[in-house]
Every structure is written in structure tokens, then in C-alpha cells.
Coordinates of C-alpha atoms and ligand atoms in Angstrom, one line a residue:
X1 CA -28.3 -11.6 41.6
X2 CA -26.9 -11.1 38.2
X3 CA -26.1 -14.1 36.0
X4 CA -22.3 -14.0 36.2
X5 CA -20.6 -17.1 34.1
X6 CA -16.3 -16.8 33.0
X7 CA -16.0 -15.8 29.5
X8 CA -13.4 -17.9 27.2
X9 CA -11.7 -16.0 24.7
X10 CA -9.6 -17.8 22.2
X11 CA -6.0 -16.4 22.0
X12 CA -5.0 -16.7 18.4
X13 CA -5.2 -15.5 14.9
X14 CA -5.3 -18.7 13.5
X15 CA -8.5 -18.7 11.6
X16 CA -8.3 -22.9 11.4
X17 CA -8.2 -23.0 15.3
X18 CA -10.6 -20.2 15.6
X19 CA -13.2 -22.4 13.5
X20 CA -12.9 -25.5 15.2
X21 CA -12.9 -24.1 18.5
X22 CA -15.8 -21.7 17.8
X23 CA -17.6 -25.1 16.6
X24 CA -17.6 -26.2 20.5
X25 CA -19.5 -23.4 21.6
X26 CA -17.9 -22.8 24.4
X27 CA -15.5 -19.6 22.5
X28 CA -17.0 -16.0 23.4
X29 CA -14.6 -14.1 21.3
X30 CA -11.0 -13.9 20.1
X31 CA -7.7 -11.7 20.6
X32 CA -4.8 -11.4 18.7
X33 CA -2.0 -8.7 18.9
X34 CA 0.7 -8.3 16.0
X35 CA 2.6 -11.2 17.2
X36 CA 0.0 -13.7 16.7
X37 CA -1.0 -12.1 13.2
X38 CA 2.9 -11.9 11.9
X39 CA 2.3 -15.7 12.3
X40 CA -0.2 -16.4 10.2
X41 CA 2.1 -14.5 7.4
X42 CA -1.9 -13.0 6.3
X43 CA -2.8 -9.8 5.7
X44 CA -3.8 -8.2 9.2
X45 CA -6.9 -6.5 8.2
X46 CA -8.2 -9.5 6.2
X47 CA -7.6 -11.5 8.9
X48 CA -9.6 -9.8 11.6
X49 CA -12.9 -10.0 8.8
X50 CA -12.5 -13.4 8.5
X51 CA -12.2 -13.6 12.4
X52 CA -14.7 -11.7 12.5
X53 CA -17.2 -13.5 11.0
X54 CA -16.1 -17.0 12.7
X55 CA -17.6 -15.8 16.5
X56 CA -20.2 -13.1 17.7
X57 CA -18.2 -11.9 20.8
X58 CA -15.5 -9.3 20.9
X59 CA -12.2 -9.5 18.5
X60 CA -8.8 -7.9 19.4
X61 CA -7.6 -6.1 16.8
X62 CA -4.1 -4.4 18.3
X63 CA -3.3 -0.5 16.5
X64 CA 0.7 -0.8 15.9
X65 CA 0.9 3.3 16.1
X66 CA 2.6 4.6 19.0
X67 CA 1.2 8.0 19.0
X68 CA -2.2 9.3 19.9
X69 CA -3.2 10.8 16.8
X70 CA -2.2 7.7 14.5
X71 CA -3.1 5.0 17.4
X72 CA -6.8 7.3 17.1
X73 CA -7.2 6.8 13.5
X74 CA -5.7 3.0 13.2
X75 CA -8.6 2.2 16.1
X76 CA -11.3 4.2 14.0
X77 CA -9.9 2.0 11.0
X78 CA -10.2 -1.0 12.4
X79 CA -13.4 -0.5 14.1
X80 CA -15.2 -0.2 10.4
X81 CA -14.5 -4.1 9.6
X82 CA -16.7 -5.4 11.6
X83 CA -19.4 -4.6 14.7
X84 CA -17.4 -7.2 17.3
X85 CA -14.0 -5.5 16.8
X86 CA -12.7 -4.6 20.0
X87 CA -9.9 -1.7 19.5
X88 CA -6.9 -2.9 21.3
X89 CA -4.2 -0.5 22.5
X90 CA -1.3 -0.9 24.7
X91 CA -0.9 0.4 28.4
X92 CA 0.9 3.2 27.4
X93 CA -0.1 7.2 27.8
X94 CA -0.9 7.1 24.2
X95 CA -2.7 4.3 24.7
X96 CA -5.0 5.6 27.2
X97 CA -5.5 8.8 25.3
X98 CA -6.7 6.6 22.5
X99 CA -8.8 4.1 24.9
X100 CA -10.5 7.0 26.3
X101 CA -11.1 8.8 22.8
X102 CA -12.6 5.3 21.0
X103 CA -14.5 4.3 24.1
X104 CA -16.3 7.6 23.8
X105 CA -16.8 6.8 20.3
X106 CA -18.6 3.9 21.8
X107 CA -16.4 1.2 20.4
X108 CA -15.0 -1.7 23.1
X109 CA -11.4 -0.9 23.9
X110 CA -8.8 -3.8 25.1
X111 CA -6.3 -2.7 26.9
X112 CA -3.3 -4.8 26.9
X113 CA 0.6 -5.4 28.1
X114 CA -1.0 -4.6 31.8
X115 CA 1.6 -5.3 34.4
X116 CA 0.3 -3.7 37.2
X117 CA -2.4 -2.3 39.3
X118 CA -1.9 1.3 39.5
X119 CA -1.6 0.7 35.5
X120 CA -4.9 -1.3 35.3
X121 CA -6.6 1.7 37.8
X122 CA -5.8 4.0 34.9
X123 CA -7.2 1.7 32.2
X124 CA -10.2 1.5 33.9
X125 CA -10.5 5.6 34.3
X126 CA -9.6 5.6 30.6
X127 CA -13.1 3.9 30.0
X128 CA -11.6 0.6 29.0
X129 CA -13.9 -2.2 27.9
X130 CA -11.5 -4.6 28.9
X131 CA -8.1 -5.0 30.7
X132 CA -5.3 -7.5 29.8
X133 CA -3.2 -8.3 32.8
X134 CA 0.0 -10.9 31.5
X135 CA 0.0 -13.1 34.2
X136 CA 2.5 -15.8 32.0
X137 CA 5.0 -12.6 31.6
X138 CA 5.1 -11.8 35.2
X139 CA 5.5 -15.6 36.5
X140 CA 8.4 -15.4 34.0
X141 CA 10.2 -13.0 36.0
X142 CA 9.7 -14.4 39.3
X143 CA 6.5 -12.2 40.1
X144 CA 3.1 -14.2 40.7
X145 CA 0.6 -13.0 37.9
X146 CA -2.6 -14.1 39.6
X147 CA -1.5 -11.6 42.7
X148 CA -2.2 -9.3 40.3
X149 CA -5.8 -10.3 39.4
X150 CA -6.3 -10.7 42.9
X151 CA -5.2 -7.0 43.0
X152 CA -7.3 -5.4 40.1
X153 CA -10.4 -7.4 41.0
X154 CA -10.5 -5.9 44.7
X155 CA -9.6 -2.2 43.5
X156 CA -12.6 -2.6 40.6
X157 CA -14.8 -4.0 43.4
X158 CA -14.5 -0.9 45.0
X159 CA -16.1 1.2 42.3
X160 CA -18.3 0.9 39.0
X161 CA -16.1 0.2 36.5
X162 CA -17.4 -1.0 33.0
X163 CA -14.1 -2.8 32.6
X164 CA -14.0 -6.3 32.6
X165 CA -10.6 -8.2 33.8
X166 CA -9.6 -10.4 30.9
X167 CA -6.8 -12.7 32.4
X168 CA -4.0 -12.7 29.3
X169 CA -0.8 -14.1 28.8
X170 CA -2.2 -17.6 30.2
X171 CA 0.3 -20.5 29.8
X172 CA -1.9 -23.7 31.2
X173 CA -4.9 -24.8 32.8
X174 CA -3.7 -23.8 36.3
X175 CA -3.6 -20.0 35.2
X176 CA -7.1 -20.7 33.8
X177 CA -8.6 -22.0 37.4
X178 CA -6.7 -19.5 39.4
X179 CA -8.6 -16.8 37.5
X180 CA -11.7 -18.2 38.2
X181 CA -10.8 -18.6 41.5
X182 CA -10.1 -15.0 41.9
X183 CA -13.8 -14.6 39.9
X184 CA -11.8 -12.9 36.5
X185 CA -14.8 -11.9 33.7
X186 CA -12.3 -13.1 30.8
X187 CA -9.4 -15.5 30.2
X188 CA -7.7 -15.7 27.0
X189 CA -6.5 -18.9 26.1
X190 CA -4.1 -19.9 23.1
X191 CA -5.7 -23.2 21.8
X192 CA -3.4 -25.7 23.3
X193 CA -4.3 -24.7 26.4
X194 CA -7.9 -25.4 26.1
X195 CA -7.0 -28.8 24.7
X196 CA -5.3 -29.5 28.0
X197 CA -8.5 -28.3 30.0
X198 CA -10.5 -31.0 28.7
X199 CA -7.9 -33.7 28.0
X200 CA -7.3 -35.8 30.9
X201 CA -5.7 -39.6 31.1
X202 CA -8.3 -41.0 33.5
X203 CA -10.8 -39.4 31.6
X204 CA -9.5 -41.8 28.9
X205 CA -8.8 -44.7 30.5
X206 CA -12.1 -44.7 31.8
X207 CA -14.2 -44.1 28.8
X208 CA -12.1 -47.0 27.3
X209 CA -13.5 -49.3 30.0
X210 CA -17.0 -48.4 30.0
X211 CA -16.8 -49.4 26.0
X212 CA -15.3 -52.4 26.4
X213 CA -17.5 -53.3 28.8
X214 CA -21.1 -51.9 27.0
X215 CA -19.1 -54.1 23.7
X216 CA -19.7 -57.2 25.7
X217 CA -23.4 -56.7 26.1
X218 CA -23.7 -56.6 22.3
X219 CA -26.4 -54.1 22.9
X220 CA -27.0 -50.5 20.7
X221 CA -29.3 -48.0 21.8
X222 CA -30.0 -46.9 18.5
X223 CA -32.4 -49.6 17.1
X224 CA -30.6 -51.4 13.9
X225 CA -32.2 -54.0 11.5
X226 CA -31.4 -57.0 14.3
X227 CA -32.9 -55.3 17.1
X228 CA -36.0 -52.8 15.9
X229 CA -37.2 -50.5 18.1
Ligands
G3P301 O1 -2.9 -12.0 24.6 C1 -1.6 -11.8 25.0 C2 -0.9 -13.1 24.8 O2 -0.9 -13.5 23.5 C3 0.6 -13.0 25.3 O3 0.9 -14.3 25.6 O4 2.5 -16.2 26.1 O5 3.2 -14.3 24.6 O6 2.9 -13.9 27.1 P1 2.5 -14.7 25.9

């Protein structure tokens, strides 16, 4: 059986984040998409090298182009910064064109603003590296987005797809457990929402305890000048 563990992709471009994050060790890559780089108000391309050199894994970098031949050369572009840039491109026909064009170059495409299976299904034909469901986007409009991982997990299941389902769009913990529920490869997780994982109020509450209870044996188990080792 193949070692199969969830991969946790940080969901900024905040290179402060990205650092302190990537310093837990438990960050396999970034993306970003030209929202999350208009707010850091930094140049795109300097931002992705910098990115780039904060983690090993894959980084998002979105092409803003809209047509095949300009979508082609932005990935191509972006693909020189650095060996972990993964060439993201939306789920458009232009976009596949371009995902199946840089994929054969033998660069990892993202493909992103998935909101349905029969889209994913094509993404996958199209050679994708990954594929970006928006579960947040869907809940927003009344539709469940993990039905939708359920749904591109079982169609990939059926075949031997290189794509790997990277669960986007995630707006708290629950979206992050559902996906692993559902066995996703990826989530993506904006860096509050990673905070919340591990923050818990018994966890807390708890830890306070035990202290105040270890203070009162006025032991250390490091050995200090009273108590040698
Ligand atoms: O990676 C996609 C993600 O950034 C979109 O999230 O919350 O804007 O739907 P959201």
C-alpha cells in the first residue's frame, strides 16, 4: 500500500504568514491567485520568488491572460522563476488548452475556479497536476461543496488520473475534516484557518492546569544550579 498522508497548502501570498507557517513544518506548498497578490500591493512576480524560496512544495502562480496563446506564454513565464512553480490557470477552454500545452511541457498545472464535476473530468483529461474545487463558493450559494469532492474523488477513482484533488475555497476547520473524510490529496487553507485547527479552549484550559499543578512541585526537569543533574 502506498504511503498516502493529506497535503496542507497554505492559501496566501503573504510572505510573513508563509514564513511562520512554513517554520511548523507541517506547510507543503502555497497558492495564491491575483486576488491574494493585489493584497499584498507587491509586485506579482517578485512575490512568487520570494515564495518560492520560503517552501519546497508546489506554488500557485495564477496567468491573468484569458486567451490561449497569451495564458501559454504568461505560464511559460512564470514557470522560469522557480522549479516549484505550479502554473495555475482557470477552468475555462483557454484554460485547458493552456493546462494541456504546459503540462506537456512537464511543468505542474493548477487548475482552479472548479465548480463542478463534469468541469473537473475535463481538467483531469487536460493533464492537470492539480484541481481546485471552491467548496466555500458553492456553500455560499446554497450548494454543498464537499458533494463535490465526494463527486470528483469517485469519478478519478475510476481511472488513472495524475491529478490530485486540492480542496480550495476552504472557510474553517469543518471544510478541512470533511475533505479528509472524503480522502482529498490537498486542502488549501488561508492562515486563519489553520490557527483555528490547532487552537482549542480545552486545550487551553487544560495546559493551564497541568502547570499550575507541576508549579507546586517546585520541580524542573532540566537540572539548574539547585538541583544538578
Ligand atoms: O484558492 C482559492 C481561494 O483563495 C478562494 O477562496 O474564500 O475567496 O472563495 P475564497
Amino acid at each position: 500500500m502506498s504511503e498516502r498522508y493529506m497535503k496542507f497548502f497554505v492559501d496566501t501570498a503573504d510572505t510573513a504568514e508563509i514564513a511562520n507557517l512554513a517554520s511548523t513544518g507541517l506547510v507543503d506548498g502555497v497558492t495564491t491567485n491575483p486576488s491574494l497578490v493585489a493584497k499584498t500591493g507587491k509586485d506579482f512576480l517578485e512575490v512568487v520568488r520570494e515564495i518560492c524560496g520560503l517552501v519546497d512544495g508546489p506554488v500557485s502562480a495564477e496567468v491573468t491572460a484569458t486567451d490561449f496563446p497569451t495564458m501559454l506564454a504568461e505560464g511559460r513565464h512564470l514557470a522560469k522563476i522557480a522549479d516549484n512553480v505550479t502554473i495555475k490557470v482557470p477552468l475555462t477552454v483557454d484554460g485547458l488548452r493552456t493546462c494541456k500545452a504546459i503540462s506537456d511541457d512537464g511543468i505542474m498545472v493548477n487548475v482552479t475556479l472548479c465548480f463542478s464535476a463534469a468541469q473537473a473530468l475535463l481538467a483531469a483529461k487536460a493533464g492537470a497536476s492539480f484541481i481546485s474545487p471552491f467548496v466555500g463558493r458553492l456553500d455560499d450559494i446554497g450548494i454543498v461543496g464537499t458533494d463535490l469532492i465526494a463527486d470528483i474523488i469517485q469519478i478519478y477513482a475510476n481511472y488513472d488520473f495524475p491529478t490530485q484533488v486540492l480542496v480550495a475555497s476552504v472557510r474553517g476547520p469543518q471544510h478541512v475534516i470533511d475533505a479528509a473524510k472524503l480522502g482529498a490529496d490537498v486542502v488549501t487553507v488561508p492562515p486563519g484557518v489553520i490557527r483555528a485547527m490547532y487552537n482549542h479552549p480545552l486545550t487551553d484550559k487544560g495546559l493551564t492546569a497541568f502547570l499550575a499543578d507541576w508549579e507546586k512541585t517546585g520541580q524542573t526537569i532540566l537540572p539548574t544550579k539547585s538541583s544538578p543533574a
